[in-house]
PDB file of C-alpha atoms in Angstrom:
ATOM      1  CA  MET A   8      -1.398 -33.642 -37.672  1.00 45.00           C
ATOM      2  CA  ARG A   9       1.767 -31.619 -38.318  1.00 49.00           C
ATOM      3  CA  ASN A  10       3.373 -30.017 -35.336  1.00 58.00           C
ATOM      4  CA  LYS A  11       0.861 -31.589 -33.033  1.00 65.00           C
ATOM      5  CA  LEU A  12       3.570 -32.013 -30.147  1.00 65.00           C
ATOM      6  CA  LYS A  13       4.762 -28.742 -30.396  1.00 70.00           C
ATOM      7  CA  LEU A  14       1.393 -27.347 -29.821  1.00 74.00           C
ATOM      8  CA  LYS A  15       0.953 -29.551 -26.732  1.00 70.00           C
ATOM      9  CA  ILE A  16       3.989 -28.204 -25.067  1.00 73.00           C
ATOM     10  CA  LEU A  17       3.191 -24.649 -26.213  1.00 77.00           C
ATOM     11  CA  ALA A  18      -0.329 -24.807 -24.863  1.00 77.00           C
ATOM     12  CA  GLY A  19       1.153 -25.958 -21.549  1.00 73.00           C
ATOM     13  CA  PHE A  20       3.572 -22.917 -21.296  1.00 77.00           C
ATOM     14  CA  MET A  21       0.944 -20.468 -22.559  1.00 81.00           C
ATOM     15  CA  LEU A  22      -1.291 -21.659 -19.565  1.00 78.00           C
ATOM     16  CA  LEU A  23       1.395 -21.136 -17.317  1.00 77.00           C
ATOM     17  CA  LEU A  24       2.304 -17.882 -18.778  1.00 81.00           C
ATOM     18  CA  ALA A  25      -1.548 -16.694 -18.422  1.00 83.00           C
ATOM     19  CA  LEU A  26      -1.830 -17.740 -15.045  1.00 76.00           C
ATOM     20  CA  LEU A  27       1.261 -15.646 -14.190  1.00 79.00           C
ATOM     21  CA  ILE A  28       0.105 -12.609 -16.229  1.00 83.00           C
ATOM     22  CA  VAL A  29      -3.108 -12.677 -14.337  1.00 82.00           C
ATOM     23  CA  ALA A  30      -1.731 -12.850 -10.936  1.00 76.00           C
ATOM     24  CA  GLY A  31       0.810 -10.304 -11.641  1.00 79.00           C
ATOM     25  CA  THR A  32      -1.739  -7.848 -13.182  1.00 83.00           C
ATOM     26  CA  ILE A  33      -4.187  -8.315 -10.084  1.00 80.00           C
ATOM     27  CA  SER A  34      -1.069  -7.768  -7.834  1.00 77.00           C
ATOM     28  CA  ILE A  35      -0.049  -4.504  -9.706  1.00 81.00           C
ATOM     29  CA  ILE A  36      -3.788  -3.156  -9.321  1.00 83.00           C
ATOM     30  CA  GLU A  37      -3.719  -3.851  -5.814  1.00 77.00           C
ATOM     31  CA  PHE A  38      -0.354  -2.419  -5.280  1.00 79.00           C
ATOM     32  CA  ILE A  39      -1.559   0.889  -7.168  1.00 82.00           C
ATOM     33  CA  LYS A  40      -4.580   1.067  -5.021  1.00 79.00           C
ATOM     34  CA  LEU A  41      -2.362   0.685  -1.754  1.00 77.00           C
ATOM     35  CA  SER A  42       0.132   3.413  -3.090  1.00 77.00           C
ATOM     36  CA  ARG A  43      -3.022   5.636  -3.520  1.00 77.00           C
ATOM     37  CA  SER A  44      -4.333   4.936  -0.248  1.00 74.00           C
ATOM     38  CA  VAL A  45      -1.016   5.602   1.524  1.00 76.00           C
ATOM     39  CA  ASN A  46      -0.887   9.054  -0.491  1.00 73.00           C
ATOM     40  CA  SER A  47      -4.353   9.819   0.817  1.00 74.00           C
ATOM     41  CA  LEU A  48      -3.529   8.824   4.163  1.00 70.00           C
ATOM     42  CA  ILE A  49      -0.589  11.422   4.184  1.00 72.00           C
ATOM     43  CA  GLU A  50      -2.703  14.177   2.464  1.00 73.00           C
ATOM     44  CA  ASP A  51      -5.755  13.817   4.362  1.00 77.00           C
ATOM     45  CA  ASN A  52      -4.602  13.257   7.848  1.00 85.00           C
ATOM     46  CA  TYR A  53      -1.038  13.416   8.634  1.00 88.00           C
ATOM     47  CA  LYS A  54      -0.838  17.197   7.409  1.00 90.00           C
ATOM     48  CA  THR A  55      -3.483  18.129   9.688  1.00 94.00           C
ATOM     49  CA  ILE A  56      -1.867  16.357  12.724  1.00 94.00           C
ATOM     50  CA  GLU A  57       1.324  18.089  12.086  1.00 95.00           C
ATOM     51  CA  ALA A  58      -0.389  21.390  11.617  1.00 96.00           C
ATOM     52  CA  SER A  59      -1.971  20.590  15.081  1.00 97.00           C
ATOM     53  CA  ARG A  60       1.430  19.904  16.486  1.00 96.00           C
ATOM     54  CA  THR A  61       2.558  23.284  15.279  1.00 97.00           C
ATOM     55  CA  MET A  62      -0.415  25.138  16.819  1.00 97.00           C
ATOM     56  CA  LEU A  63       0.361  23.599  20.066  1.00 97.00           C
ATOM     57  CA  GLU A  64       3.827  24.559  19.774  1.00 97.00           C
ATOM     58  CA  ALA A  65       2.853  28.095  19.162  1.00 97.00           C
ATOM     59  CA  LEU A  66       0.571  28.312  22.064  1.00 97.00           C
ATOM     60  CA  GLU A  67       3.115  27.152  24.379  1.00 96.00           C
ATOM     61  CA  ARG A  68       5.615  29.799  22.937  1.00 96.00           C
ATOM     62  CA  LYS A  69       2.782  32.387  23.261  1.00 95.00           C
ATOM     63  CA  ASP A  70       2.243  31.435  26.897  1.00 94.00           C
ATOM     64  CA  SER A  71       5.637  31.570  27.413  1.00 94.00           C
ATOM     65  CA  GLY A  72       5.714  35.039  26.061  1.00 93.00           C
ATOM     66  CA  VAL A  73       2.932  36.094  28.294  1.00 91.00           C
ATOM     67  CA  LEU A  74       5.235  34.770  31.308  1.00 90.00           C
ATOM     68  CA  LEU A  75       8.025  36.966  30.075  1.00 90.00           C
ATOM     69  CA  PHE A  76       5.873  39.912  30.475  1.00 83.00           C
ATOM     70  CA  LEU A  77       5.156  38.827  34.067  1.00 83.00           C
ATOM     71  CA  LEU A  78       9.068  38.903  34.620  1.00 86.00           C
ATOM     72  CA  ASP A  79       9.177  42.397  33.132  1.00 84.00           C
ATOM     73  CA  GLN A  80      10.995  41.325  29.932  1.00 88.00           C
ATOM     74  CA  ASN A  81       8.385  43.230  27.702  1.00 85.00           C
ATOM     75  CA  ASP A  82      10.464  43.315  24.607  1.00 89.00           C
ATOM     76  CA  ASP A  83      11.319  39.756  24.512  1.00 91.00           C
ATOM     77  CA  GLY A  84       7.890  38.481  25.418  1.00 91.00           C
ATOM     78  CA  ARG A  85       6.205  40.760  22.734  1.00 91.00           C
ATOM     79  CA  GLU A  86       8.649  39.589  20.015  1.00 93.00           C
ATOM     80  CA  ILE A  87       7.878  35.788  21.185  1.00 95.00           C
ATOM     81  CA  ILE A  88       4.074  36.383  21.114  1.00 95.00           C
ATOM     82  CA  SER A  89       4.043  38.105  17.676  1.00 94.00           C
ATOM     83  CA  SER A  90       6.282  35.053  16.445  1.00 96.00           C
ATOM     84  CA  ALA A  91       4.026  32.540  17.998  1.00 96.00           C
ATOM     85  CA  ASP A  92       0.756  34.287  16.453  1.00 96.00           C
ATOM     86  CA  SER A  93       2.400  34.275  13.120  1.00 97.00           C
ATOM     87  CA  THR A  94       3.259  30.420  13.681  1.00 97.00           C
ATOM     88  CA  PHE A  95      -0.319  29.525  14.846  1.00 97.00           C
ATOM     89  CA  ASN A  96      -2.011  31.406  11.853  1.00 96.00           C
ATOM     90  CA  ASP A  97      -0.070  29.530   9.322  1.00 97.00           C
ATOM     91  CA  ALA A  98      -0.703  26.156  10.858  1.00 97.00           C
ATOM     92  CA  PHE A  99      -4.384  27.082  11.173  1.00 97.00           C
ATOM     93  CA  LYS A 100      -4.580  27.706   7.450  1.00 96.00           C
ATOM     94  CA  ILE A 101      -3.117  24.740   6.639  1.00 95.00           C
ATOM     95  CA  ALA A 102      -5.676  22.890   8.698  1.00 95.00           C
ATOM     96  CA  VAL A 103      -8.628  24.859   7.255  1.00 95.00           C
ATOM     97  CA  ASN A 104      -7.321  24.042   3.714  1.00 93.00           C
ATOM     98  CA  ASN A 105      -7.130  20.444   4.502  1.00 90.00           C
ATOM     99  CA  ILE A 106     -10.665  19.585   5.826  1.00 90.00           C
ATOM    100  CA  THR A 107     -11.287  15.898   5.092  1.00 85.00           C
ATOM    101  CA  GLU A 108     -13.142  14.318   8.116  1.00 85.00           C
ATOM    102  CA  THR A 109     -16.846  15.140   8.923  1.00 86.00           C
ATOM    103  CA  ASN A 110     -17.370  17.637  11.608  1.00 90.00           C
ATOM    104  CA  GLU A 111     -13.890  18.680  11.111  1.00 93.00           C
ATOM    105  CA  GLY A 112     -14.944  22.355  10.174  1.00 94.00           C
ATOM    106  CA  GLU A 113     -16.703  22.585  13.348  1.00 96.00           C
ATOM    107  CA  TYR A 114     -13.581  21.752  15.421  1.00 97.00           C
ATOM    108  CA  LEU A 115     -11.600  24.445  13.460  1.00 97.00           C
ATOM    109  CA  GLU A 116     -14.277  26.953  14.095  1.00 97.00           C
ATOM    110  CA  ASN A 117     -14.116  26.277  17.733  1.00 97.00           C
ATOM    111  CA  ILE A 118     -10.345  26.502  17.832  1.00 97.00           C
ATOM    112  CA  SER A 119     -10.742  29.818  15.992  1.00 97.00           C
ATOM    113  CA  ARG A 120     -13.241  31.028  18.546  1.00 97.00           C
ATOM    114  CA  LEU A 121     -11.034  30.149  21.411  1.00 97.00           C
ATOM    115  CA  SER A 122      -7.738  31.178  19.920  1.00 96.00           C
ATOM    116  CA  ASN A 123      -9.331  34.603  19.336  1.00 96.00           C
ATOM    117  CA  ILE A 124     -10.373  34.812  23.103  1.00 96.00           C
ATOM    118  CA  PHE A 125      -7.083  33.891  24.061  1.00 95.00           C
ATOM    119  CA  SER A 126      -5.480  36.410  21.853  1.00 95.00           C
ATOM    120  CA  SER A 127      -7.809  39.241  23.409  1.00 94.00           C
ATOM    121  CA  LYS A 128      -7.034  38.067  26.763  1.00 92.00           C
ATOM    122  CA  VAL A 129      -3.330  37.916  26.367  1.00 92.00           C
ATOM    123  CA  GLU A 130      -3.404  41.691  24.995  1.00 90.00           C
ATOM    124  CA  LEU A 131      -5.334  42.484  28.119  1.00 88.00           C
ATOM    125  CA  ALA A 132      -2.702  40.867  30.128  1.00 85.00           C
ATOM    126  CA  VAL A 133       0.257  42.659  28.773  1.00 82.00           C
ATOM    127  CA  SER A 134      -1.701  45.851  28.763  1.00 82.00           C
ATOM    128  CA  VAL A 135      -1.854  46.132  32.513  1.00 72.00           C
ATOM    129  CA  GLN A 136       0.576  48.273  33.886  1.00 64.00           C
ATOM    130  CA  ALA A 137       1.286  46.810  37.470  1.00 64.00           C
ATOM    131  CA  ASN A 138       3.045  43.553  37.621  1.00 64.00           C
ATOM    132  CA  GLU A 139       0.756  42.213  40.158  1.00 68.00           C
ATOM    133  CA  GLY A 140      -2.209  42.895  38.152  1.00 74.00           C
ATOM    134  CA  ARG A 141      -0.694  40.988  35.284  1.00 75.00           C
ATOM    135  CA  ILE A 142      -0.057  38.046  37.600  1.00 82.00           C
ATOM    136  CA  ASN A 143      -3.502  38.111  38.802  1.00 84.00           C
ATOM    137  CA  PHE A 144      -5.195  38.399  35.530  1.00 85.00           C
ATOM    138  CA  TYR A 145      -3.069  35.866  33.945  1.00 87.00           C
ATOM    139  CA  HIS A 146      -4.063  33.191  36.685  1.00 86.00           C
ATOM    140  CA  SER A 147      -7.799  34.220  36.508  1.00 88.00           C
ATOM    141  CA  GLU A 148      -8.092  34.809  32.798  1.00 87.00           C
ATOM    142  CA  VAL A 149      -5.370  33.777  30.394  1.00 91.00           C
ATOM    143  CA  TYR A 150      -4.489  30.564  31.657  1.00 92.00           C
ATOM    144  CA  PHE A 151      -7.885  29.032  31.591  1.00 93.00           C
ATOM    145  CA  THR A 152      -8.376  30.301  27.915  1.00 94.00           C
ATOM    146  CA  PHE A 153      -4.953  28.870  26.951  1.00 95.00           C
ATOM    147  CA  ILE A 154      -5.867  25.528  28.344  1.00 96.00           C
ATOM    148  CA  ASP A 155      -9.349  25.674  26.548  1.00 96.00           C
ATOM    149  CA  VAL A 156      -7.426  26.259  23.258  1.00 97.00           C
ATOM    150  CA  LYS A 157      -5.120  23.720  23.812  1.00 97.00           C
ATOM    151  CA  HIS A 158      -7.790  21.325  24.374  1.00 97.00           C
ATOM    152  CA  ALA A 159      -9.621  22.156  21.446  1.00 97.00           C
ATOM    153  CA  VAL A 160      -6.571  21.643  19.131  1.00 97.00           C
ATOM    154  CA  ASN A 161      -5.726  18.346  20.725  1.00 97.00           C
ATOM    155  CA  GLU A 162      -9.311  17.381  19.835  1.00 97.00           C
ATOM    156  CA  LEU A 163      -8.624  18.148  16.197  1.00 96.00           C
ATOM    157  CA  MET A 164      -5.229  16.132  16.390  1.00 95.00           C
ATOM    158  CA  THR A 165      -7.126  13.046  18.070  1.00 96.00           C
ATOM    159  CA  LEU A 166      -9.888  13.255  15.426  1.00 95.00           C
ATOM    160  CA  ASN A 167      -7.148  12.881  12.686  1.00 93.00           C
ATOM    161  CA  GLN A 168      -5.160  10.285  14.671  1.00 91.00           C
ATOM    162  CA  ASN A 169      -8.090   8.071  15.047  1.00 91.00           C
ATOM    163  CA  LYS A 170      -9.005   8.493  11.212  1.00 87.00           C
ATOM    164  CA  MET A 171      -5.293   7.578  10.512  1.00 84.00           C
ATOM    165  CA  TYR A 172      -5.065   4.588  12.689  1.00 83.00           C
ATOM    166  CA  ALA A 173      -8.343   3.282  11.056  1.00 85.00           C
ATOM    167  CA  GLU A 174      -7.025   3.919   7.500  1.00 80.00           C
ATOM    168  CA  ALA A 175      -3.735   2.090   8.448  1.00 79.00           C
ATOM    169  CA  SER A 176      -5.677  -1.007   9.418  1.00 80.00           C
ATOM    170  CA  LEU A 177      -7.375  -1.013   6.034  1.00 80.00           C
ATOM    171  CA  LEU A 178      -3.986  -0.511   4.382  1.00 78.00           C
ATOM    172  CA  ARG A 179      -2.788  -3.609   6.349  1.00 79.00           C
ATOM    173  CA  GLU A 180      -5.890  -5.483   4.691  1.00 79.00           C
ATOM    174  CA  LYS A 181      -4.956  -4.282   1.505  1.00 75.00           C
ATOM    175  CA  SER A 182      -1.382  -5.296   1.501  1.00 77.00           C
ATOM    176  CA  TYR A 183      -2.464  -8.695   2.252  1.00 77.00           C
ATOM    177  CA  ARG A 184      -4.798  -8.536  -0.642  1.00 75.00           C
ATOM    178  CA  ALA A 185      -1.735  -7.355  -2.710  1.00 75.00           C
ATOM    179  CA  ILE A 186       0.435 -10.321  -1.765  1.00 78.00           C
ATOM    180  CA  MET A 187      -2.188 -13.045  -2.264  1.00 79.00           C
ATOM    181  CA  PRO A 188      -2.313 -13.141  -5.998  1.00 75.00           C
ATOM    182  CA  GLY A 189       1.595 -13.466  -5.843  1.00 76.00           C
ATOM    183  CA  ILE A 190       1.344 -16.257  -3.348  1.00 81.00           C
ATOM    184  CA  VAL A 191      -1.647 -17.930  -5.449  1.00 80.00           C
ATOM    185  CA  ALA A 192       0.712 -17.576  -8.987  1.00 75.00           C
ATOM    186  CA  ILE A 193       3.589 -19.365  -7.105  1.00 78.00           C
ATOM    187  CA  ILE A 194       1.348 -22.164  -5.859  1.00 84.00           C
ATOM    188  CA  GLY A 195      -0.353 -22.319  -9.193  1.00 79.00           C
ATOM    189  CA  ALA A 196       2.929 -22.306 -11.155  1.00 77.00           C
ATOM    190  CA  GLY A 197       4.184 -25.120  -9.129  1.00 81.00           C
ATOM    191  CA  PHE A 198       1.006 -26.974  -9.746  1.00 83.00           C
ATOM    192  CA  PHE A 199       0.883 -26.291 -13.247  1.00 77.00           C
ATOM    193  CA  SER A 200       4.703 -27.202 -13.492  1.00 79.00           C
ATOM    194  CA  LEU A 201       3.827 -30.734 -12.312  1.00 83.00           C
ATOM    195  CA  ILE A 202       0.884 -31.004 -14.687  1.00 82.00           C
ATOM    196  CA  LEU A 203       2.974 -30.025 -17.422  1.00 78.00           C
ATOM    197  CA  SER A 204       5.854 -32.260 -16.316  1.00 80.00           C
ATOM    198  CA  PHE A 205       3.299 -35.474 -16.293  1.00 85.00           C
ATOM    199  CA  PHE A 206       2.105 -34.562 -19.767  1.00 79.00           C
ATOM    200  CA  ILE A 207       5.476 -33.830 -21.298  1.00 81.00           C
ATOM    201  CA  SER A 208       6.592 -37.332 -19.948  1.00 81.00           C
ATOM    202  CA  ARG A 209       3.251 -38.989 -21.150  1.00 81.00           C
ATOM    203  CA  TYR A 210       3.055 -37.544 -24.767  1.00 79.00           C
ATOM    204  CA  TYR A 211       6.903 -37.163 -25.237  1.00 81.00           C
ATOM    205  CA  VAL A 212       9.418 -39.140 -23.186  1.00 84.00           C
ATOM    206  CA  SER A 213       7.313 -42.260 -22.965  1.00 87.00           C
ATOM    207  CA  PRO A 214       6.351 -42.593 -26.662  1.00 86.00           C
ATOM    208  CA  LEU A 215      10.011 -41.825 -27.539  1.00 88.00           C
ATOM    209  CA  SER A 216      11.245 -44.405 -25.085  1.00 88.00           C
ATOM    210  CA  SER A 217       8.854 -46.991 -26.447  1.00 89.00           C
ATOM    211  CA  LEU A 218      10.016 -46.082 -30.109  1.00 88.00           C
ATOM    212  CA  ALA A 219      13.612 -46.468 -29.196  1.00 89.00           C
ATOM    213  CA  GLN A 220      12.942 -49.741 -27.446  1.00 89.00           C
ATOM    214  CA  ALA A 221      11.282 -51.084 -30.348  1.00 88.00           C
ATOM    215  CA  ILE A 222      14.080 -50.113 -32.473  1.00 89.00           C
ATOM    216  CA  ARG A 223      16.461 -51.729 -30.336  1.00 89.00           C
ATOM    217  CA  LYS A 224      14.621 -54.845 -30.212  1.00 88.00           C
ATOM    218  CA  PHE A 225      13.770 -54.816 -33.996  1.00 87.00           C
ATOM    219  CA  HIS A 226      14.645 -58.210 -35.729  1.00 84.00           C
ATOM    220  CA  PRO A 227      15.497 -58.387 -39.535  1.00 81.00           C
ATOM    221  CA  SER A 228      12.567 -61.314 -39.892  1.00 82.00           C
ATOM    222  CA  GLU A 229      10.161 -58.836 -38.872  1.00 82.00           C
ATOM    223  CA  LYS A 230       8.256 -56.726 -40.964  1.00 82.00           C
ATOM    224  CA  GLN A 231       7.596 -53.615 -38.846  1.00 84.00           C
ATOM    225  CA  LEU A 232       8.292 -52.481 -35.337  1.00 84.00           C
ATOM    226  CA  SER A 233       6.742 -53.967 -32.322  1.00 84.00           C
ATOM    227  CA  SER A 234       5.705 -50.777 -31.087  1.00 82.00           C
ATOM    228  CA  ASP A 235       1.996 -49.529 -31.586  1.00 79.00           C
ATOM    229  CA  LEU A 236       1.962 -45.854 -30.575  1.00 81.00           C
ATOM    230  CA  LYS A 237      -1.602 -44.508 -30.057  1.00 80.00           C
ATOM    231  CA  SER A 238      -0.773 -40.765 -30.459  1.00 77.00           C
ATOM    232  CA  ASP A 239      -1.347 -38.773 -33.614  1.00 78.00           C
ATOM    233  CA  ASP A 240       1.676 -36.399 -33.580  1.00 80.00           C
ATOM    234  CA  GLU A 241       5.364 -36.315 -34.816  1.00 82.00           C
ATOM    235  CA  ILE A 242       6.354 -39.347 -32.807  1.00 85.00           C
ATOM    236  CA  LYS A 243       3.726 -41.492 -34.516  1.00 86.00           C
ATOM    237  CA  LYS A 244       4.884 -40.076 -37.883  1.00 87.00           C
ATOM    238  CA  ILE A 245       8.590 -41.243 -37.221  1.00 89.00           C
ATOM    239  CA  GLU A 246       7.097 -44.669 -36.050  1.00 88.00           C
ATOM    240  CA  VAL A 247       5.171 -44.862 -39.515  1.00 90.00           C
ATOM    241  CA  GLU A 248       8.138 -43.706 -41.537  1.00 90.00           C
ATOM    242  CA  VAL A 249      10.656 -46.372 -39.973  1.00 89.00           C
ATOM    243  CA  ASN A 250       7.932 -48.955 -40.782  1.00 89.00           C
ATOM    244  CA  HIS A 251       7.802 -47.680 -44.387  1.00 90.00           C
ATOM    245  CA  LEU A 252      11.708 -47.800 -44.319  1.00 89.00           C
ATOM    246  CA  ILE A 253      11.604 -51.235 -43.180  1.00 88.00           C
ATOM    247  CA  ALA A 254       9.006 -52.200 -45.839  1.00 87.00           C
ATOM    248  CA  ARG A 255      11.229 -50.858 -48.517  1.00 86.00           C
ATOM    249  CA  LEU A 256      14.659 -52.697 -47.228  1.00 83.00           C
ATOM    250  CA  THR A 257      12.952 -55.996 -47.158  1.00 77.00           C
ATOM    251  CA  LYS A 258      11.384 -56.065 -50.403  1.00 69.00           C
TER     252      LYS A 258
END
């Protein structure tokens, strides 16, 4: 019988606490999954997209270097071509070491094949002594291989962009799942607060009010309080003890 009222109130708060712990744990797990997905998205696709952009910029610079040769600015042209080759190769290595998508290796093999053809034709173009010959060779051979290798790099970038967009859609759904437990916890906490308030009123406030009213209406001619609490807790014990006190005083 002891502390039953305390146990009732404690049980209500423990139920509310359990609900918040479960909802909080689910939210934390979902946010951890979301964080890992974001990191995976950056590592798997964004790195290759950036490498593809770098390769495209290097190809543009290399083509500009060839055009400088056509303008008889050979030293500047060779320096730009050499720098562009170095930049392209570094970016290509990054993409090779970050293969994450199906058939991505085949895309890279195609880029490697076409870039080698482009490089060999650039070397032939710059080795032509007559400027008119360089221009004709550029228009008939170099320019088309330049377009081909750019197209191959763009295909690699599109592959990763499409995958990144699909992953972003999944991340949006995961973010909703991570938020839902919090929303459920708020609604559940409000619902259980109402239930808890009802039980506190029913098992604590109402019996105390009844007991106080019975004490206020007690008449010395009576042998006990008019209240008859049905509970079996501390408030009932007070009622019993007050009746015992009345009995001792009226002997």
